[in-house]
PDB file of C-alpha atoms in Angstrom:
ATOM      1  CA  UNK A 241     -17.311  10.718  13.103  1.00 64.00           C
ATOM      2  CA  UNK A 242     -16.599   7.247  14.150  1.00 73.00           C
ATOM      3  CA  UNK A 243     -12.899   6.112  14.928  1.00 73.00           C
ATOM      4  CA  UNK A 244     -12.458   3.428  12.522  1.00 79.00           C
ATOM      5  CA  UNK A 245     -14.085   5.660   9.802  1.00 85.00           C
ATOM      6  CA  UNK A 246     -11.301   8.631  10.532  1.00 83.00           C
ATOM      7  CA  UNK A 247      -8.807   5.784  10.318  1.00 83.00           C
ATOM      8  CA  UNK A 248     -10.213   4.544   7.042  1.00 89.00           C
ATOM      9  CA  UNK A 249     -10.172   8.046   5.488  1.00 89.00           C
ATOM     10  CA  UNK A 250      -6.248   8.614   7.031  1.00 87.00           C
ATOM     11  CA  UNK A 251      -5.266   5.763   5.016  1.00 90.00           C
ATOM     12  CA  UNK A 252      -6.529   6.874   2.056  1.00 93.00           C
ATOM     13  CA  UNK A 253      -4.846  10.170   2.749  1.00 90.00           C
ATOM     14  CA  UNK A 254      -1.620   9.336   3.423  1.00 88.00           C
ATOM     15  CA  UNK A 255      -1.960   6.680   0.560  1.00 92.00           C
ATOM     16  CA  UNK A 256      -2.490   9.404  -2.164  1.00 93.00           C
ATOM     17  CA  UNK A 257       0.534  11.449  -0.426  1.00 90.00           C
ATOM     18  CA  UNK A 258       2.883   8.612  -0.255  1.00 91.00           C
ATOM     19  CA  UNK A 259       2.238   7.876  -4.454  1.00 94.00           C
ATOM     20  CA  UNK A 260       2.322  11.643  -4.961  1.00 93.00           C
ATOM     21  CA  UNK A 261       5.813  11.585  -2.899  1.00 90.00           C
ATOM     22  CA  UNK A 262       7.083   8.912  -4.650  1.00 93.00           C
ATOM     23  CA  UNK A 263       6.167  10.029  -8.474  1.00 94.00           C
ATOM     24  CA  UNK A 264       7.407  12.984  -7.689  1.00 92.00           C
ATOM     25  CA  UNK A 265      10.501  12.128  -6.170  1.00 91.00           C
ATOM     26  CA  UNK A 266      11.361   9.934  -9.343  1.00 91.00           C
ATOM     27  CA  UNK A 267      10.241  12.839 -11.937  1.00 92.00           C
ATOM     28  CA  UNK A 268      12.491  15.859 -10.028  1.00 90.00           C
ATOM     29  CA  UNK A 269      15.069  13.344  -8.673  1.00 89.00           C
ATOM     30  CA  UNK A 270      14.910  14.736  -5.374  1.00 89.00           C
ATOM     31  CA  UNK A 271      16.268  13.170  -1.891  1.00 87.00           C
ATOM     32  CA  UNK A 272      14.460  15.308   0.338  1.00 86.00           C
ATOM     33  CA  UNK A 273      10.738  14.577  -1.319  1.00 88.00           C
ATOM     34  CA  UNK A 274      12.078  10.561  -1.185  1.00 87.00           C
ATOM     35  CA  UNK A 275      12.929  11.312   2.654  1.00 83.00           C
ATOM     36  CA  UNK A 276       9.385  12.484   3.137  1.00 84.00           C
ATOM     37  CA  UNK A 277       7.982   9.882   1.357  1.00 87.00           C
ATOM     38  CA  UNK A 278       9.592   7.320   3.380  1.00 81.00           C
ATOM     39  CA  UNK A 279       8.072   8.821   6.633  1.00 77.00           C
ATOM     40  CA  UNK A 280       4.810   8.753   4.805  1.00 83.00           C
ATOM     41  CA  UNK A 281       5.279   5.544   4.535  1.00 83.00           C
ATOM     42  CA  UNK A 282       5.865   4.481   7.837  1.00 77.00           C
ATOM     43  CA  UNK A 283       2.640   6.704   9.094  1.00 78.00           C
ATOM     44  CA  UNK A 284       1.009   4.343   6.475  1.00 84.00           C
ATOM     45  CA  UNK A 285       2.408   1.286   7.919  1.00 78.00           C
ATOM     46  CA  UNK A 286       1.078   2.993  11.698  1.00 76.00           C
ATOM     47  CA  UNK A 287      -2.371   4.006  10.641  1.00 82.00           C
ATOM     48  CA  UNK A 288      -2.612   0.331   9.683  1.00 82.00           C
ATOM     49  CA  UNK A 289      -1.501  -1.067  12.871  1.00 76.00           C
ATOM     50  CA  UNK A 290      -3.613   1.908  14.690  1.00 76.00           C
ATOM     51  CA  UNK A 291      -6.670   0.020  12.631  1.00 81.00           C
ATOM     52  CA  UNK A 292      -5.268  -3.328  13.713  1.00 78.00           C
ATOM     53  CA  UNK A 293      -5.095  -2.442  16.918  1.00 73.00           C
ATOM     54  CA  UNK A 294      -8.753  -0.563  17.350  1.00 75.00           C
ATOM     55  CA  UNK A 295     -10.488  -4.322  15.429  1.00 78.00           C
ATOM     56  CA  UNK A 296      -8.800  -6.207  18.431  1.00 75.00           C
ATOM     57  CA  UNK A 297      -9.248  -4.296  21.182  1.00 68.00           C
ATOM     58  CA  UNK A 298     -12.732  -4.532  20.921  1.00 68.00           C
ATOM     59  CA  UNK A 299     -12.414  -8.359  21.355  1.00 71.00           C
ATOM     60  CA  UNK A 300      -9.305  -8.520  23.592  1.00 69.00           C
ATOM     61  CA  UNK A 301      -9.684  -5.783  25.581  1.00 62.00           C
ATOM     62  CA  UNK A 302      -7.434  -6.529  28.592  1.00 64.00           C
ATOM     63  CA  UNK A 303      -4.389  -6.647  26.080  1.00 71.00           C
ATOM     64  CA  UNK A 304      -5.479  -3.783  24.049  1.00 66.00           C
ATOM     65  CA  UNK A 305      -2.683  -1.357  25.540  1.00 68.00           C
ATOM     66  CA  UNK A 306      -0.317  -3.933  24.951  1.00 75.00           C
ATOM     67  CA  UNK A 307      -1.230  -4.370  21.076  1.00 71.00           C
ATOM     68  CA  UNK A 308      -0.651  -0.959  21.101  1.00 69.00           C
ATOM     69  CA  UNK A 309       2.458  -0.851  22.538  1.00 75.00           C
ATOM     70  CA  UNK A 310       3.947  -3.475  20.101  1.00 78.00           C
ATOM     71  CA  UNK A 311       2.512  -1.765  17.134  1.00 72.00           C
ATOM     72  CA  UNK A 312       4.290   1.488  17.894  1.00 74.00           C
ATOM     73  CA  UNK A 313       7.776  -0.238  18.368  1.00 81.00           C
ATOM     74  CA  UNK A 314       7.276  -1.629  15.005  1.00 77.00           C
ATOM     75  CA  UNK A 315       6.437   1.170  13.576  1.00 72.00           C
ATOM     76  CA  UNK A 316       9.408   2.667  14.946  1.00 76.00           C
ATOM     77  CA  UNK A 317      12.256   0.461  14.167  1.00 81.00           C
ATOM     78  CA  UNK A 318      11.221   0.199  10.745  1.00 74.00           C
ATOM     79  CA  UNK A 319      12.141   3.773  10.110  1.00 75.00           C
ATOM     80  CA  UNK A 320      15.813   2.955  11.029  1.00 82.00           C
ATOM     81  CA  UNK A 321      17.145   1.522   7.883  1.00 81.00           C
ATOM     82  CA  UNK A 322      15.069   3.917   6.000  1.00 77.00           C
ATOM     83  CA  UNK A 323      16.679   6.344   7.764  1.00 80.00           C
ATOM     84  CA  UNK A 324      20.129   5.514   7.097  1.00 84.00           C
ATOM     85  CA  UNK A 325      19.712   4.956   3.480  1.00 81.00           C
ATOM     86  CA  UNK A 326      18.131   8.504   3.149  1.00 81.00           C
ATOM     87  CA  UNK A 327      21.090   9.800   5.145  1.00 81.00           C
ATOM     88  CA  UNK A 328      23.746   7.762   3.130  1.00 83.00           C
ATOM     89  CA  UNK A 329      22.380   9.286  -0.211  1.00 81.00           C
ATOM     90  CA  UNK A 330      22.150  12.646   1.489  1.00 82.00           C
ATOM     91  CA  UNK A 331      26.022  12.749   2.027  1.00 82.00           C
ATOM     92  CA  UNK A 332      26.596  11.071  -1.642  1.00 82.00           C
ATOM     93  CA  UNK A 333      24.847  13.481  -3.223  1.00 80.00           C
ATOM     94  CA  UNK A 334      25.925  16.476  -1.383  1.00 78.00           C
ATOM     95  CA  UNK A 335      29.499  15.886  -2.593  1.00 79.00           C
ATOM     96  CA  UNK A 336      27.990  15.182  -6.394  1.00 78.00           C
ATOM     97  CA  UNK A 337      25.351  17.246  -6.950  1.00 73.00           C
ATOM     98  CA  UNK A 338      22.242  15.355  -9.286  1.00 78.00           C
ATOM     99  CA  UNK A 339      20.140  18.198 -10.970  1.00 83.00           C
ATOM    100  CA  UNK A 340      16.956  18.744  -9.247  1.00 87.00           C
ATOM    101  CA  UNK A 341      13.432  19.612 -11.592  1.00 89.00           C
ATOM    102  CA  UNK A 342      12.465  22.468  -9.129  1.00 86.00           C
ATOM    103  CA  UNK A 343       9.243  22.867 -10.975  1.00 88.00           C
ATOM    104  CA  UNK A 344       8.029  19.361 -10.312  1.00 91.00           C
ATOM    105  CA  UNK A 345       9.378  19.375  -6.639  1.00 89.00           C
ATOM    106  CA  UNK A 346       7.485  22.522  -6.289  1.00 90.00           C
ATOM    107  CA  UNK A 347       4.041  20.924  -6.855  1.00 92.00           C
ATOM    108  CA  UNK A 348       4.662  17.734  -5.331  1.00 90.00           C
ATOM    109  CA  UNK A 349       5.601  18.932  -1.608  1.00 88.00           C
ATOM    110  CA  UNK A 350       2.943  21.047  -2.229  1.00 90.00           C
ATOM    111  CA  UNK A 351       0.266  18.446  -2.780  1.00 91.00           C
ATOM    112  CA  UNK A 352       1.638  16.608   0.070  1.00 86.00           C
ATOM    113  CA  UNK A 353       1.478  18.907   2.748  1.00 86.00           C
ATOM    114  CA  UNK A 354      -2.417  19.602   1.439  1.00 89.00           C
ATOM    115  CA  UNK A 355      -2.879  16.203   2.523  1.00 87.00           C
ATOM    116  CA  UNK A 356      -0.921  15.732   5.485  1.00 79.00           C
ATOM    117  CA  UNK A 357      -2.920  19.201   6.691  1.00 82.00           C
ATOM    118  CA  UNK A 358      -6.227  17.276   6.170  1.00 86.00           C
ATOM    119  CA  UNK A 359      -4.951  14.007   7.872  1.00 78.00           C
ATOM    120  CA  UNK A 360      -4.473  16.049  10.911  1.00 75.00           C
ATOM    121  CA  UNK A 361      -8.002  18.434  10.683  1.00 78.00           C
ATOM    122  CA  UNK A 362      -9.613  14.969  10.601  1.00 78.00           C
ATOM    123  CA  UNK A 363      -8.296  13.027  13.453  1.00 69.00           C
ATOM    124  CA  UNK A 364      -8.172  16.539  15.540  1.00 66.00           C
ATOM    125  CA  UNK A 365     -12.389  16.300  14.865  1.00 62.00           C
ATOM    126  CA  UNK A 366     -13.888  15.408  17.708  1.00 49.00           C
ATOM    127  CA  UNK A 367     -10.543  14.384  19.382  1.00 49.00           C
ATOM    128  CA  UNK A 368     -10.878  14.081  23.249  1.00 45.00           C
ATOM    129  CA  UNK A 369     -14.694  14.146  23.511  1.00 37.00           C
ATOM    130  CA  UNK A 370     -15.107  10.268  24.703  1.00 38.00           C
ATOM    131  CA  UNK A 371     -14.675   9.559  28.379  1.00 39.00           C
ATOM    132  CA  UNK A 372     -15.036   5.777  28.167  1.00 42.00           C
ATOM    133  CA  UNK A 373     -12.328   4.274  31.344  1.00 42.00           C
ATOM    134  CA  UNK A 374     -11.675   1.025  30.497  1.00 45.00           C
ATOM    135  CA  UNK A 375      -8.700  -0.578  28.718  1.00 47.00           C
ATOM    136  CA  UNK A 376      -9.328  -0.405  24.712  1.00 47.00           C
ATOM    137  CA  UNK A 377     -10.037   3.328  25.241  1.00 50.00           C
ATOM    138  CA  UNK A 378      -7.534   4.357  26.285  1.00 48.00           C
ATOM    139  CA  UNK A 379      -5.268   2.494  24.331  1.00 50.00           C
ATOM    140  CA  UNK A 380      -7.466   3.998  21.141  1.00 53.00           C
ATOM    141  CA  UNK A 381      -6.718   7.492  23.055  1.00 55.00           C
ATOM    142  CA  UNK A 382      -3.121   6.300  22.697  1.00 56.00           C
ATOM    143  CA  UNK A 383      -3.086   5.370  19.525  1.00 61.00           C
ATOM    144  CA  UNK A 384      -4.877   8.936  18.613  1.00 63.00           C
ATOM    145  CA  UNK A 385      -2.184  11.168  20.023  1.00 64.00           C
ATOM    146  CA  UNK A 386       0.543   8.558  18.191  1.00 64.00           C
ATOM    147  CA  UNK A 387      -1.079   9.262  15.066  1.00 68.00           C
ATOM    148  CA  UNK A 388      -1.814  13.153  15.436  1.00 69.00           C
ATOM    149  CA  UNK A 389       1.518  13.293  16.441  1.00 68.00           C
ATOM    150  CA  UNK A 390       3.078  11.178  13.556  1.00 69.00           C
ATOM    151  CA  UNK A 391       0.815  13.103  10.781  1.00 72.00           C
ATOM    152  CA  UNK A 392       1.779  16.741  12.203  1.00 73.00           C
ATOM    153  CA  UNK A 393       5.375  15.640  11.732  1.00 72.00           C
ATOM    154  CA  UNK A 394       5.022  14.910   8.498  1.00 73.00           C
ATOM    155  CA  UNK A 395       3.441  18.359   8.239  1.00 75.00           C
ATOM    156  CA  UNK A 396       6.521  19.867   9.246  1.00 77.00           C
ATOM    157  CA  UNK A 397       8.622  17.742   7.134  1.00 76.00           C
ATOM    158  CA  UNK A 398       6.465  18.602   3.936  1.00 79.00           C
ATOM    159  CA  UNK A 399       6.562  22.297   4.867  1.00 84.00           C
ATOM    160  CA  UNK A 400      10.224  22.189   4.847  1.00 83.00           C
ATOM    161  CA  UNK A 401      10.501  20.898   2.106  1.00 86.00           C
ATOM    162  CA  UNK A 402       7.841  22.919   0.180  1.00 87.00           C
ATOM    163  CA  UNK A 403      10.354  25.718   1.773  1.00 89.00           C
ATOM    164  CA  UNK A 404      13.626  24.092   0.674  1.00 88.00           C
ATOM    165  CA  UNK A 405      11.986  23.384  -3.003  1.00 87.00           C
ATOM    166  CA  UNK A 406      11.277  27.068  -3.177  1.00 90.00           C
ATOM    167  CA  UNK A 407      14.441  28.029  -2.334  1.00 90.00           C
ATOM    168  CA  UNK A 408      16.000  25.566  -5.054  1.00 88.00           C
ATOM    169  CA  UNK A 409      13.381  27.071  -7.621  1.00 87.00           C
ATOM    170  CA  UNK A 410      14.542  30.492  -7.108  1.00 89.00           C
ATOM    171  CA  UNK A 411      18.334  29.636  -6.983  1.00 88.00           C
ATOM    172  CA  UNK A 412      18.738  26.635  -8.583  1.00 85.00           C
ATOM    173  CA  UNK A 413      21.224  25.591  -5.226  1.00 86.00           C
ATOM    174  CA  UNK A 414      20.617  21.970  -5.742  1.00 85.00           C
ATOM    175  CA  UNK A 415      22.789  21.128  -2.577  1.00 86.00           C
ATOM    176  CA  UNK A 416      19.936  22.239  -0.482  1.00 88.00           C
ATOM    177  CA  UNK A 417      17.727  19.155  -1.890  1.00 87.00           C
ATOM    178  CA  UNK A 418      20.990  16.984   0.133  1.00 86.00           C
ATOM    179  CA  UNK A 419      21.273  19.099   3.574  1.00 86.00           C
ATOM    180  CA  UNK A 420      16.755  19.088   4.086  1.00 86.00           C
ATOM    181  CA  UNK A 421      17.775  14.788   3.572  1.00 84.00           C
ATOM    182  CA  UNK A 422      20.116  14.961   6.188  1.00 84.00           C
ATOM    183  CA  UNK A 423      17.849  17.446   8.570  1.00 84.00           C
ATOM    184  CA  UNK A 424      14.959  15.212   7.758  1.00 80.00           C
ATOM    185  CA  UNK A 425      16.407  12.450   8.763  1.00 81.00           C
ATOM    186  CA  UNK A 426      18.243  13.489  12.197  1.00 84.00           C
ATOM    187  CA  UNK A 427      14.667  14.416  13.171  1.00 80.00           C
ATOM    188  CA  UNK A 428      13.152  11.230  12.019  1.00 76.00           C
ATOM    189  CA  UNK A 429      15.553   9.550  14.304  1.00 83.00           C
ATOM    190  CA  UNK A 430      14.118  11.680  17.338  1.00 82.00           C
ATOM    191  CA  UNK A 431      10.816  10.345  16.202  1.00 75.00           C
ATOM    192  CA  UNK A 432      11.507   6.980  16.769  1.00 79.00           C
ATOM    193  CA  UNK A 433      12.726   7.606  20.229  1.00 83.00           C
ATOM    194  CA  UNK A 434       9.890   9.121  21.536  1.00 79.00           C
ATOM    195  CA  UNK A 435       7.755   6.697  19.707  1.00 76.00           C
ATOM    196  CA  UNK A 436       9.516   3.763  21.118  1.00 82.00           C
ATOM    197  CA  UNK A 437       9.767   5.658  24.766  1.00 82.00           C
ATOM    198  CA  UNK A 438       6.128   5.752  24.519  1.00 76.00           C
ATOM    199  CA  UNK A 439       5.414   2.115  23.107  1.00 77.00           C
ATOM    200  CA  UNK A 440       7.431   1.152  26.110  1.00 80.00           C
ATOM    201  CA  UNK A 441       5.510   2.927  28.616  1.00 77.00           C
ATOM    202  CA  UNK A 442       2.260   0.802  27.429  1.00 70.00           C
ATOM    203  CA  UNK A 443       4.291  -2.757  27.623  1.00 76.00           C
ATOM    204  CA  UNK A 444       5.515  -2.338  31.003  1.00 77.00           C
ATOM    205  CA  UNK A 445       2.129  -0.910  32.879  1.00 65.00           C
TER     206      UNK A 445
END
């Protein structure tokens, strides 16, 4: 499958999971599903750039690496206030509890881990096989780890929070919903270092 036509599908992907996120967020008035939906977002916001970046490294290629690099960093610090506001909420509500609709959580992480599962089958598809050496390669190889990488996290943040919404379902221990935000988040804030450490390494070469 051609690269810009995995991109294209990726967006729509991550699209449908970022509205499902967010609708469900607002129906079961959960922080965690909000948390994820906010690192949706910024996988949106990377896929774009990741698009961006393959249209002008076909005509630039000699600063193809370094689109690359600048797209990442982007990406990156624009999790940080997302990031605080999740954890902010996380610590508000922890100490006043807002009733969770389990039910609708349920369904929702569900949904979005469905999608973030696919997002990842597809760009893992013929991953690798191209052996192209010149400079918009392999900053398109880059970018195709960066995104792999960024989708599979939000695998594992769905999945815990498909977990956590379980958990709430069965016990109706709405403080969980606060302490995934908070776990989410700390991890999100790894994220950006290593995305940023990696950005970096492309800028200065």
């Amino acid at each position: 499958m051609p690269r810009l036509m995995k991109y294209l599908i990726i967006l729509v992907l991550t699209t449908a999971a970022l509205i499902v996120e967010i609708i469900g967020s607002k129906k079961s008035h959960s922080l965690s599903l909000l948390s994820d939906a906010v690192h949706v977002f910024i996988d949106l916001i990377s896929i774009i750039l990741a698009i961006t970046t393959y249209l002008l490294a076909r005509k630039f290629e000699k600063i193809a690496k370094k689109i690359s690099g600048w797209g990442g960093i982007i990406s990156a610090l624009l999790l940080l206030p997302a990031i605080g506001f999740i954890g902010f909420e996380a610590v508000e509500r922890f100490f006043n509890p807002t009733s969770i609709k389990s039910d609708v959580l349920v369904i929702s992480a569900v949904v979005g881990t469905m999608l973030n599962f696919l997002g990842i089958l597809i760009m893992a598809k013929e991953h690798g096989i191209i052996h192209e050496h010149n400079h918009a390669e392999e900053a398109h190889s880059v970018t195709d780890n960066a995104l792999i990488s960024h989708i599979k996290v939000d695998l594992y943040s769905s999945c815990a929070v498909v977990i956590g919404s379980l958990i709430i379902f069965m016990t109706g221990q709405n403080w969980i919903d606060s302490v995934l935000s908070v776990g989410i988040s700390i991890f999100l804030l790894g994220e950006v270092y290593k995305v940023i450490a990696k950005s970096r390494a492309l800028l200065i070469k």
